[in-house]
CSV table of C-alpha atoms and ligand atoms in Angstrom, one decimal:
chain,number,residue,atom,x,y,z
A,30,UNK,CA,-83.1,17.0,-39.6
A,31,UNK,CA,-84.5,14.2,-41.7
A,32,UNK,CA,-86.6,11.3,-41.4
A,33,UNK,CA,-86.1,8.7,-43.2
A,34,UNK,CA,-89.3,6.7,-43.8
A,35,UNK,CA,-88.1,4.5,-47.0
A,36,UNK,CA,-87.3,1.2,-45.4
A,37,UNK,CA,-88.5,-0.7,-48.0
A,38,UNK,CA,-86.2,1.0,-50.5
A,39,UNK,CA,-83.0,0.1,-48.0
A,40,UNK,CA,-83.0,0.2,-44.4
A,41,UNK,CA,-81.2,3.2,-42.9
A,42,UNK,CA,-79.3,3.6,-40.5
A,43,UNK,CA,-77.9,0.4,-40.2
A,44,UNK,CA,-77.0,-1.0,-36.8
A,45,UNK,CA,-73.3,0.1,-35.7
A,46,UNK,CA,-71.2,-2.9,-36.2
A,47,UNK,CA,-72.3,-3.1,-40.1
A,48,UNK,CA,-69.7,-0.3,-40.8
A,49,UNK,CA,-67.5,-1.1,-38.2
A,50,UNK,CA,-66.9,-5.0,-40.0
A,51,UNK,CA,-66.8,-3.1,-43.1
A,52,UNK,CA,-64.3,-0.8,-42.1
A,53,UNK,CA,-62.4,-3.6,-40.4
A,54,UNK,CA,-62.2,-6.0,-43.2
A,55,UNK,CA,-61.0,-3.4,-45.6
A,56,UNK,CA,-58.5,-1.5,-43.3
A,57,UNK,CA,-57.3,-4.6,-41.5
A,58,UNK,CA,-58.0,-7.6,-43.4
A,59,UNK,CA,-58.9,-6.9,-47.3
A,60,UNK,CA,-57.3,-10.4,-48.7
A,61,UNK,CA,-59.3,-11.9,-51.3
A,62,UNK,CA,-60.6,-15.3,-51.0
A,63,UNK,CA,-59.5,-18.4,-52.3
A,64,UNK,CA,-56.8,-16.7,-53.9
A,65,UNK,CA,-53.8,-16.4,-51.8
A,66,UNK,CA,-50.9,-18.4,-50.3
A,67,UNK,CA,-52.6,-19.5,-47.1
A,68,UNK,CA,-51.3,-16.1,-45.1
A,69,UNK,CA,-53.0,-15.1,-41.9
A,70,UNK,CA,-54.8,-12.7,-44.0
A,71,UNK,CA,-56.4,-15.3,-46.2
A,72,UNK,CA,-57.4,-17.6,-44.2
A,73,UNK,CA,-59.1,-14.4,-42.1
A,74,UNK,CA,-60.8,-13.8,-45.4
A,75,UNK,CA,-62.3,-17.4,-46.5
A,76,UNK,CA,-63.1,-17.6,-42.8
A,77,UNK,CA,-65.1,-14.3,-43.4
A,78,UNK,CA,-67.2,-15.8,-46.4
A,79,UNK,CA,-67.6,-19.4,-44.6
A,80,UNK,CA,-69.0,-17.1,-41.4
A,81,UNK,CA,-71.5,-15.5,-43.9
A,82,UNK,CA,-72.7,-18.7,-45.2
A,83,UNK,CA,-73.1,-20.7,-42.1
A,84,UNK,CA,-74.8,-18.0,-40.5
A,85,UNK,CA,-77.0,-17.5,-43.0
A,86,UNK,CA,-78.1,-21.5,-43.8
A,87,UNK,CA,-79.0,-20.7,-40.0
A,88,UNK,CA,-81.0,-17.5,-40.6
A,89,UNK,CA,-82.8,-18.0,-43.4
A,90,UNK,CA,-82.2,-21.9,-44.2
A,91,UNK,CA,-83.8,-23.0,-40.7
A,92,UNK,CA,-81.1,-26.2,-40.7
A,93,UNK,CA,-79.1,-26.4,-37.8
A,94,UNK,CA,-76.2,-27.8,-39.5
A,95,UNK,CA,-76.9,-26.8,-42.9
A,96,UNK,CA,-74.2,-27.3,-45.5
A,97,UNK,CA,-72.7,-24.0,-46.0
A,98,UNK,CA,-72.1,-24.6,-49.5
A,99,UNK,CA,-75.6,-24.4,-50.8
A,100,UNK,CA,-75.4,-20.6,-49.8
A,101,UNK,CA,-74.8,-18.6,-52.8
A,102,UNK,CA,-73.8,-15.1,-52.6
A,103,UNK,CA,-75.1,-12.5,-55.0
A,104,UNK,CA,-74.7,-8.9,-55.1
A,105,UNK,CA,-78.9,-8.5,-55.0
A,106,UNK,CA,-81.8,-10.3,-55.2
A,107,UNK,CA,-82.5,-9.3,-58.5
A,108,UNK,CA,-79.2,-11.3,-59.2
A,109,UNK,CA,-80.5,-14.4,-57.2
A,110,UNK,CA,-83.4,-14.5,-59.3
A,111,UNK,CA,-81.9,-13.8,-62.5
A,112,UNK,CA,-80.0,-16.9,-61.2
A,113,UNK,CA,-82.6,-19.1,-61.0
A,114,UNK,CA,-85.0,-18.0,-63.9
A,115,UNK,CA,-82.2,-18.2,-66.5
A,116,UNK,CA,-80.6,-21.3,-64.7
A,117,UNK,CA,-83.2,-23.5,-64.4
A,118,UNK,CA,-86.4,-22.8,-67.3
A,119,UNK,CA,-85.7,-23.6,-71.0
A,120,UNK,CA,-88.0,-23.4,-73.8
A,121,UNK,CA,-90.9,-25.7,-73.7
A,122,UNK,CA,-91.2,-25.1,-70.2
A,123,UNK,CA,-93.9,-23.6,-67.5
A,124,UNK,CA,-93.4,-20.6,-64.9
A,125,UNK,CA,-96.0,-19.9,-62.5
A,126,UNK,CA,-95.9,-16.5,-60.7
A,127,UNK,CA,-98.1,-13.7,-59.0
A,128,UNK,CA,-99.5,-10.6,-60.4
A,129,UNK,CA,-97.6,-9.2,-57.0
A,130,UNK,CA,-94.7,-9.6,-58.4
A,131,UNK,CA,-91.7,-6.9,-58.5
A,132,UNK,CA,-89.8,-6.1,-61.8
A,133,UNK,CA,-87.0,-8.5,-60.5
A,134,UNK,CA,-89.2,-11.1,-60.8
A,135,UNK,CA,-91.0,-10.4,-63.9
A,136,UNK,CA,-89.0,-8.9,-66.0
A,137,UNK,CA,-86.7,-12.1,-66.7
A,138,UNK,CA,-89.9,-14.3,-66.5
A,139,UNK,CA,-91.0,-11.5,-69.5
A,140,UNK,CA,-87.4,-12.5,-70.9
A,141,UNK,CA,-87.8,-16.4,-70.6
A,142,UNK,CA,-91.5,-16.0,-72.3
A,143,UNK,CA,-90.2,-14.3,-75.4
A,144,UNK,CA,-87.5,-17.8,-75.7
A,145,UNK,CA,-90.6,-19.9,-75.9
A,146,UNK,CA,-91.2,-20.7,-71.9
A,147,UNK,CA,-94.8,-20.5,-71.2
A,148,UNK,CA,-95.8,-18.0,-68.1
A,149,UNK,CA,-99.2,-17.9,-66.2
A,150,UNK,CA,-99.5,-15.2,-63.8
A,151,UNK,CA,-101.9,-15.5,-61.4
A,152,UNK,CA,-104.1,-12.8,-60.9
A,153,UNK,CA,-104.1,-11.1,-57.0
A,154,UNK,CA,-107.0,-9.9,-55.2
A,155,UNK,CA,-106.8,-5.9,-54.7
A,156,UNK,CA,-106.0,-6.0,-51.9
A,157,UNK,CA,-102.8,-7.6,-53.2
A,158,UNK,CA,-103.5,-11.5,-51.8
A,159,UNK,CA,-103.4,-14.4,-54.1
A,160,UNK,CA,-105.8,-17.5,-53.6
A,161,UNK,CA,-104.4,-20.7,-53.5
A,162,UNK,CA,-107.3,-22.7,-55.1
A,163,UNK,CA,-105.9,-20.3,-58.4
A,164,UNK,CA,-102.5,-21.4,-57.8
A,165,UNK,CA,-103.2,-24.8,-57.3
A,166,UNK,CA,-105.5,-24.7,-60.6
A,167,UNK,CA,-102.2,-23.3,-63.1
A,168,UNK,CA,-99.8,-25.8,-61.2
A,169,UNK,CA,-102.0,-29.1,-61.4
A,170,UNK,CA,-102.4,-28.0,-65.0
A,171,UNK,CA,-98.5,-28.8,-65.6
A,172,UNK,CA,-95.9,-26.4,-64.1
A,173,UNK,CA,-92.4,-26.4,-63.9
A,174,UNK,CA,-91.4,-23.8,-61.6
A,175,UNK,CA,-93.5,-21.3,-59.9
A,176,UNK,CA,-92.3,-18.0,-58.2
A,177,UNK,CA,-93.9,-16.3,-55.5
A,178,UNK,CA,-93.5,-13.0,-53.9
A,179,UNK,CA,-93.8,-13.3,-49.9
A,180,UNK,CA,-94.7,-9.6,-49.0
A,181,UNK,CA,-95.2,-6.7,-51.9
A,182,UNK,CA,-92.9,-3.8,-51.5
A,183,UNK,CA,-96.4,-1.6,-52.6
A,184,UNK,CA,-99.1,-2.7,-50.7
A,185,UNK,CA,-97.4,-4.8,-47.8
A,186,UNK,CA,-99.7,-7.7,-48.5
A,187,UNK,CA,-98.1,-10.8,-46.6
A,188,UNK,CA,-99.1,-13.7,-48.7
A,189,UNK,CA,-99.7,-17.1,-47.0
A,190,UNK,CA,-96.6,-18.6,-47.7
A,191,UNK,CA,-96.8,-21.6,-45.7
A,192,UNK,CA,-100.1,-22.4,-48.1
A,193,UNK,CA,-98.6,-21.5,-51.0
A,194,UNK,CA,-95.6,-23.8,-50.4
A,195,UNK,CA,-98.0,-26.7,-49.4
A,196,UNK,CA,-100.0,-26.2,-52.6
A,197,UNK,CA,-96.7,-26.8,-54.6
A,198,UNK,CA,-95.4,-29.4,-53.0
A,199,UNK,CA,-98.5,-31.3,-53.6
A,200,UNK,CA,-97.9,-30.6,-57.7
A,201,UNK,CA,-94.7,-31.4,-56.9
A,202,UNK,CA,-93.6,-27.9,-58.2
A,203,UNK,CA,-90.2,-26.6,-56.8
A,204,UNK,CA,-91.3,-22.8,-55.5
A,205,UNK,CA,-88.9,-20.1,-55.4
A,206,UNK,CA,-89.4,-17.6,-52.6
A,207,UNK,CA,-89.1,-13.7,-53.3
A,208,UNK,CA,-88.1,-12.8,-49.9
A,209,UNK,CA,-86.8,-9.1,-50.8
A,210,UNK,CA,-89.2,-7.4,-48.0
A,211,UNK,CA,-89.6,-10.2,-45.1
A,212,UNK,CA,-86.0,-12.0,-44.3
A,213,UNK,CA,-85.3,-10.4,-41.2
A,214,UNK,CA,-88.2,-9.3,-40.2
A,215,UNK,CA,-90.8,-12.9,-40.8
A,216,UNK,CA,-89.2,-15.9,-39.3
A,217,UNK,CA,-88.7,-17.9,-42.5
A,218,UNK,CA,-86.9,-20.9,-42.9
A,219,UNK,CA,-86.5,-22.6,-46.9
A,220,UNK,CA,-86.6,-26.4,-45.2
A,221,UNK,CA,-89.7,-25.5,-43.5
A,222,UNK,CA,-91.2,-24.3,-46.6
A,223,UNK,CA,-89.5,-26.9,-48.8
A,224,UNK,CA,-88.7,-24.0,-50.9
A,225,UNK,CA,-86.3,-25.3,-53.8
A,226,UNK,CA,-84.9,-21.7,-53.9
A,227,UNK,CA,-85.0,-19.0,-51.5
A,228,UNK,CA,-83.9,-15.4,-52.7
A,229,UNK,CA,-83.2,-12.4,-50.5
A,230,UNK,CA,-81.7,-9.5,-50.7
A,231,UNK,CA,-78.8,-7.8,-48.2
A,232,UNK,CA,-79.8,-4.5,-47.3
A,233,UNK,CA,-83.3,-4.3,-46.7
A,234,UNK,CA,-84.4,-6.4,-43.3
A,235,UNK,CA,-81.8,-8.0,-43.2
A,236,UNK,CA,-80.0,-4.6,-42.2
A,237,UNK,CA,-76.7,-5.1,-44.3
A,238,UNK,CA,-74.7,-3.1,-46.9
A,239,UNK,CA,-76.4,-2.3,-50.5
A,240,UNK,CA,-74.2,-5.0,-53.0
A,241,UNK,CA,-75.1,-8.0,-51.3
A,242,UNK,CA,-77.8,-10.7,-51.5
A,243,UNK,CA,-77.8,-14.6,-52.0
A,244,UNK,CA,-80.2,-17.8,-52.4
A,245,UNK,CA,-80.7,-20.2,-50.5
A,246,UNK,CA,-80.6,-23.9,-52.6
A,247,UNK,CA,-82.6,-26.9,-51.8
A,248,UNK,CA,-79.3,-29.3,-52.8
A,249,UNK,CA,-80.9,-31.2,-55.9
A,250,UNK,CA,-82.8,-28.1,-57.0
A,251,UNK,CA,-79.6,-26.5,-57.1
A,252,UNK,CA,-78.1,-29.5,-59.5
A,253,UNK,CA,-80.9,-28.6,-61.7
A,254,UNK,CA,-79.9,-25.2,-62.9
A,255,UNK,CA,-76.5,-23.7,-64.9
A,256,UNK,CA,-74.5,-20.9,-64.0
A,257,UNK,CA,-75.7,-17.6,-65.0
A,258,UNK,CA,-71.7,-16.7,-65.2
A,259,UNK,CA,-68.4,-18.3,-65.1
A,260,UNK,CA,-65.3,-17.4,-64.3
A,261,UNK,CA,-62.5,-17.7,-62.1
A,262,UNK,CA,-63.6,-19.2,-58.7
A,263,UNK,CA,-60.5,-19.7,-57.0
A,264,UNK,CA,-60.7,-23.7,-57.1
A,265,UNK,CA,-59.9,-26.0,-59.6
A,266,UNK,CA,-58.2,-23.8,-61.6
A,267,UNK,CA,-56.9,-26.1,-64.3
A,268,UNK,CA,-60.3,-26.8,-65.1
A,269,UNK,CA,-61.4,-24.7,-68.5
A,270,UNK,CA,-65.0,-25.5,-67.6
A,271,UNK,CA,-67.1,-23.6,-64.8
A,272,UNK,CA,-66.6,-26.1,-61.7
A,273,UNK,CA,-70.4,-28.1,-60.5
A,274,UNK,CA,-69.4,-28.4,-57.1
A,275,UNK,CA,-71.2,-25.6,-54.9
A,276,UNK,CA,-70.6,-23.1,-53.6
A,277,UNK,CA,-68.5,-22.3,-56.9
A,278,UNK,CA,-70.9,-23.5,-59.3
A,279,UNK,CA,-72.9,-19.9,-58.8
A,280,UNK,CA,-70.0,-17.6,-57.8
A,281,UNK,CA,-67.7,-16.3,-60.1
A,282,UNK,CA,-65.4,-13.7,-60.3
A,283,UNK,CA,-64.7,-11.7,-56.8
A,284,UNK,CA,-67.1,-11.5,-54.5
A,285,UNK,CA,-67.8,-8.4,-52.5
A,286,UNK,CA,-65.8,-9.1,-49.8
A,287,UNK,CA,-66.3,-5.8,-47.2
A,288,UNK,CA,-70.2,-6.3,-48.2
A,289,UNK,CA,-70.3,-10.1,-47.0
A,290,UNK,CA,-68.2,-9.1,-43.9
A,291,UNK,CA,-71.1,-6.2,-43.4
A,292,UNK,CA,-74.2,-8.6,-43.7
A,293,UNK,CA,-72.4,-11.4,-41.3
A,294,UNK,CA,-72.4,-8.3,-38.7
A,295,UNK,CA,-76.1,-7.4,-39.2
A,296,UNK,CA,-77.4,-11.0,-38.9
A,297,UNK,CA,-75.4,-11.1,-36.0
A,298,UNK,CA,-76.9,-7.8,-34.7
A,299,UNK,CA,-80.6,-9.3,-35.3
A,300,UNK,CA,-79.8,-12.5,-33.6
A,301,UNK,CA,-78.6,-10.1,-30.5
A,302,UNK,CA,-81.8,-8.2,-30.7
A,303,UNK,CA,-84.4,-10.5,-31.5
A,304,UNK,CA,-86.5,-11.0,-34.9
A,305,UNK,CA,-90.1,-11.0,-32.9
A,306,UNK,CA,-88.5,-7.3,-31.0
A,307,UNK,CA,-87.8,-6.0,-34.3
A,308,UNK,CA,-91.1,-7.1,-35.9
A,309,UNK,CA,-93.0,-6.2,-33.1
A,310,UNK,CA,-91.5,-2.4,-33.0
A,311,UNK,CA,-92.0,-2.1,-36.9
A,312,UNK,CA,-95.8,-3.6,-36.5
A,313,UNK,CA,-96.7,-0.4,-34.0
A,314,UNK,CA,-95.1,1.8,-36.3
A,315,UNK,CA,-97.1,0.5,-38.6
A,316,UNK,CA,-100.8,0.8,-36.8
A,317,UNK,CA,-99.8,3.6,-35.4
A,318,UNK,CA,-99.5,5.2,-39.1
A,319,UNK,CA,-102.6,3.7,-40.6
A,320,UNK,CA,-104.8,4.8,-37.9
A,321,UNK,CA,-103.6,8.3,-38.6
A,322,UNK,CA,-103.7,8.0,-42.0
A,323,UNK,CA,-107.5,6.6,-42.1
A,324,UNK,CA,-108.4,9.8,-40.5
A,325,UNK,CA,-106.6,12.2,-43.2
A,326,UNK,CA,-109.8,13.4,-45.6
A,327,UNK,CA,-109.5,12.6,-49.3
A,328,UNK,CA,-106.8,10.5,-49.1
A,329,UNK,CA,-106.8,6.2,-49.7
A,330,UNK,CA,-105.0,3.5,-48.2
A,331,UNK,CA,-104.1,0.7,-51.5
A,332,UNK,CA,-104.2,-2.9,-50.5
A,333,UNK,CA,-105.2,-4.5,-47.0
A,334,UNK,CA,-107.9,-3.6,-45.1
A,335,UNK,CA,-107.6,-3.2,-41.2
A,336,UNK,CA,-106.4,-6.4,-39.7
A,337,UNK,CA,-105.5,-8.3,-42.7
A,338,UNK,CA,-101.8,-9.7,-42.9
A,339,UNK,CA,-99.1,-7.6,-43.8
A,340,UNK,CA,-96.0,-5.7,-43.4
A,341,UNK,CA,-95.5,-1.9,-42.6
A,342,UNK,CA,-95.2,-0.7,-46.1
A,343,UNK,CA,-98.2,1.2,-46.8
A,344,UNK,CA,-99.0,2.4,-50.1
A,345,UNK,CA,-101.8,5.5,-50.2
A,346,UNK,CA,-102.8,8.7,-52.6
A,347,UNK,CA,-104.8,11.7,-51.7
A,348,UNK,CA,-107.0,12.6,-54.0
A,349,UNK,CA,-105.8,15.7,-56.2
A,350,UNK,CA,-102.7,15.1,-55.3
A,351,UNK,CA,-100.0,14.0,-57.3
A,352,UNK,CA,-97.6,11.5,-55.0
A,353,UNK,CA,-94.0,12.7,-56.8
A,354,UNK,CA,-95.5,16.3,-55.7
A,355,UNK,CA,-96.2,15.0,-52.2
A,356,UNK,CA,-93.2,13.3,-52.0
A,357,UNK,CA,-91.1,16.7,-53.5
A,358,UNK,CA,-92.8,18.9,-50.5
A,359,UNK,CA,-92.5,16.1,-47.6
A,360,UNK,CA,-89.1,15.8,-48.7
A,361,UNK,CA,-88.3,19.8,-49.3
A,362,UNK,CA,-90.8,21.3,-46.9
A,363,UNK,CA,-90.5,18.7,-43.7
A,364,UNK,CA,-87.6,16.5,-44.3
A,365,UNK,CA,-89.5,13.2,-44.3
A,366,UNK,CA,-87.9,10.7,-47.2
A,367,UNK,CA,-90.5,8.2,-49.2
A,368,UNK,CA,-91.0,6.8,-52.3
A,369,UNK,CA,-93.8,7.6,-54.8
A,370,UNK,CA,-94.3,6.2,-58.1
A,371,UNK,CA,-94.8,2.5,-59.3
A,372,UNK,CA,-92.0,1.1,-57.0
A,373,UNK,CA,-90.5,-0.9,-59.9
A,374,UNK,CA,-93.4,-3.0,-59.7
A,375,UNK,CA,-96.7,-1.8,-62.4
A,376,UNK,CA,-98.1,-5.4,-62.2
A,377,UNK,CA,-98.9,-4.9,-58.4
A,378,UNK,CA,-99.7,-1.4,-59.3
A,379,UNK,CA,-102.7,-2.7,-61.8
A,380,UNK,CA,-103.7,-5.2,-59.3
A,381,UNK,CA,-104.1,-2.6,-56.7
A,382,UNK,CA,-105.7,-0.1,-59.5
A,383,UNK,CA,-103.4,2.2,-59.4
A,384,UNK,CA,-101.2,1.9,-62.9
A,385,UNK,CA,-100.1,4.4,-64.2
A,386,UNK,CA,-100.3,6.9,-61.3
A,387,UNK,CA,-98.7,5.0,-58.6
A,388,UNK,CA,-98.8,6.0,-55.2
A,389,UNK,CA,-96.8,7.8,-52.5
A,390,UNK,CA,-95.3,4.7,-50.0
A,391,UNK,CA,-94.1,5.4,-46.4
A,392,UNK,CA,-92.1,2.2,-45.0
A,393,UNK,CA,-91.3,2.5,-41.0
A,394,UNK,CA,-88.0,0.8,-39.7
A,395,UNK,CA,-86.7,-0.3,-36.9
A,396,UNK,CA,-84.8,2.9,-36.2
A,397,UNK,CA,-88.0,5.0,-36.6
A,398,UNK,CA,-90.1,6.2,-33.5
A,399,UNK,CA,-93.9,7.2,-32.7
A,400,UNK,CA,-92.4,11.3,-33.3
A,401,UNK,CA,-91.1,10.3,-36.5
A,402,UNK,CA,-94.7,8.7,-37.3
A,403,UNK,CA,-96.4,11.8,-35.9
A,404,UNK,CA,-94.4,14.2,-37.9
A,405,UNK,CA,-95.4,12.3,-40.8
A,406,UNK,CA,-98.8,12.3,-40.1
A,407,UNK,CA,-99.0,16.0,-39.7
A,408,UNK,CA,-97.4,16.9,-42.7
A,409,UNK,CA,-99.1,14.9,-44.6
A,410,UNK,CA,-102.4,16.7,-43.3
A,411,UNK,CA,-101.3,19.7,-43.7
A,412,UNK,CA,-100.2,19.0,-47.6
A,413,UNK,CA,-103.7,17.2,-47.5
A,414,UNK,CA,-105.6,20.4,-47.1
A,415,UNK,CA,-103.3,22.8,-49.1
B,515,PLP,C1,-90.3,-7.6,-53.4
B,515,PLP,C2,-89.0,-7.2,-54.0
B,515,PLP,N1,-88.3,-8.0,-54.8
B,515,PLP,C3,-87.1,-7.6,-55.4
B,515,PLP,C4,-86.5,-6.4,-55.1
B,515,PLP,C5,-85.2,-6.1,-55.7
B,515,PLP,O1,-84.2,-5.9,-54.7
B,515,PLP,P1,-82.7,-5.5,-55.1
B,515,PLP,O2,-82.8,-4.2,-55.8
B,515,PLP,O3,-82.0,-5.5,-53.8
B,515,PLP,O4,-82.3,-6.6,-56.0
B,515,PLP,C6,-87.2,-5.5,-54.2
B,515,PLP,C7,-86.6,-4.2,-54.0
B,515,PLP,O5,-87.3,-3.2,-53.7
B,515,PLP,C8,-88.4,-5.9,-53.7
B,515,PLP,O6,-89.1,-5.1,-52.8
């Protein structure tokens, strides 16, 4: 038997009717979109994509009758940002970002910088938090962009979002969200936030398929930034130039169609259940790990303290230890799956002080329970006193 305690890798399992809709679309529907001859079949299939869209300007856009276009699809976040960071900055310009970032985020940012864009990143506390009075400094100093990590897939560290927003919009800077660990699990909403891009990924809390992602667009941000790739788009098709109007503008090429049909099913499936149910489950996970983890000798929680904000993803080492060891013999010895390493993020590891070791992470889902937790918290003492 395994236990699979990597949820901020991918959520596993995923709730039933995410392979069912799969399954359904390929076996039973399977047209492509845009790019038939109006058949039953075709019409299922746009009506598949326009589903995804308007359920998700819902989800994660917070308008009630949001303008499905400005939902593009993507295959990942790192996509969506790649997106936005080579859509929108040009040479001469200013990022802004967080020393919390992941390598999604940073590494085009890294990219941009060497083209002549100038990036500040703002240094985090260790306890993976950044200030807003050092935000607000770097953006009243001239910014054109700045892009923020909302929870760290290391430490868990829940920034204050709704602060960090409010200082932007003050500088009149358009923030991009890095939602990758909290949509579908934090109630977030990009017109609440005024966010001018809102990036998530599929298959993490939002419970869907690995292969898709998307952005949310504030309309006039959106008109600011060029098509990372063109391509056929199923519209306007005697135009030799990539089309402006959205949704098109963003999406070339064939989307993947059995993925979209997937992640309609699993916002549907958190609708049903409840955001604050699922939260609230993942939260007592959570405590109930760090508690038992604070009592295991030698070894160190990273980030937060007790109380602070933040997400059930907790990064720890024990001293002696070497965390890809730990993870071999959890894995090998008690069937418990985690992640150790630097979580494609050595920026957060630095701010936290642990570059280049890393750590060993343990991420609780939904589908976990308080066994699972316990079985984790006895092998782990048990490999803490071998
Ligand atoms: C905070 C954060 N941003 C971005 C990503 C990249 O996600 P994806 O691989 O789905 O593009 C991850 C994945 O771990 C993440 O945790």
């Amino acid at each position: 038997m395994s236990i699979y305690l990597n949820n901020a890798a991918t959520t596993w399992p995923k709730p039933e009717t995410v392979p069912k809709s799969i399954y359904d679309f390929i076996v039973n529907r399977g047209a492509n979109v845009a790019r038939g001859s109006a058949s039953v079949r075709d019409i299922q299939s746009l009506d598949n994509v326009f589903s995804c869209r308007q359920k998700l300007a819902e989800f994660l856009g917070g308008y009630e009758k949001c303008d499905p276009r400005f939902i593009t699809l993507t295959s990942n976040i790192t996509e969506s940002i790649n997106i936005v960071v080579k859509g929108f900055l040009r040479p001469g310009m200013k990022a802004v970002t967080s020393s919390m970032e992941h390598n999604s985020v940073l590494r085009p940012l890294r990219r941009a910088e060497t083209e002549g864009v100038a990036l500040e990143i703002i240094p985090c506390s260790l306890k993976g938090y950044m200030d807003p009075a050092l935000l607000k400094k770097a953006v009243s100093d001239g910014a054109d962009i700045a892009i923020i990590n909302h929870c760290s897939n290391v430490s868990g560290s829940l920034q204050n979002i709704w602060d960090i927003a409010e200082v932007c919009r003050e500088s009149n800077v358009p923030i991009v969200v890095d939602c990758a660990q909290t949509a579908g699990i934090v109630k977030i909403s990009a017109k609440d936030l005024g966010a001018a891009a809102l990036c998530f990924t599929g298959h993490k809390g939002l419970f869907g398929p690995q292969g898709t992602g998307g952005i949310v667009w504030d309309p006039d941000f959106a008109k600011k930034c060029s098509p990372l790739i063109e391509g056929g788009t199923g519209s306007v098709s005697h135009e030799e130039y990539q089309p402006v109007q959205m949704p098109d503008k963003f999406e070339a090429g064939t989307p993947n169609l059995p993925g979209i049909a997937g992640l309609l099913a699993s916002v549907e499936w958190i609708e049903n259940e409840g955001i604050e149910k699922i939260r609230k489950h993942e939260d007592n996970l959570g405590r109930m790990l760090e508690e038992g983890l604070r009592k295991i000798d030698n070894l160190r929680i990273i980030g937060p303290g007790e109380g602070d904000p933040r997400l059930p993803v907790y990064s720890f080492n024990i001293k002696g230890k070497d965390n890809a060891r730990l993870a071999r013999d959890l894995s090998d010895i008690y069937g418990i799956e985690t992640r150790p390493g630097l979580h494609c993020a050595p920026l957060a590891h630095r701010t936290l002080g642990t570059f280049p070791e890393g750590a060993l992470r343990i991420s609780p889902g939904y589908f976990n329970t308080a066994d699972d937790i316990r079985h984790a918290l006895n092998a782990l003492t048990e490999l803490a006193k071998n």
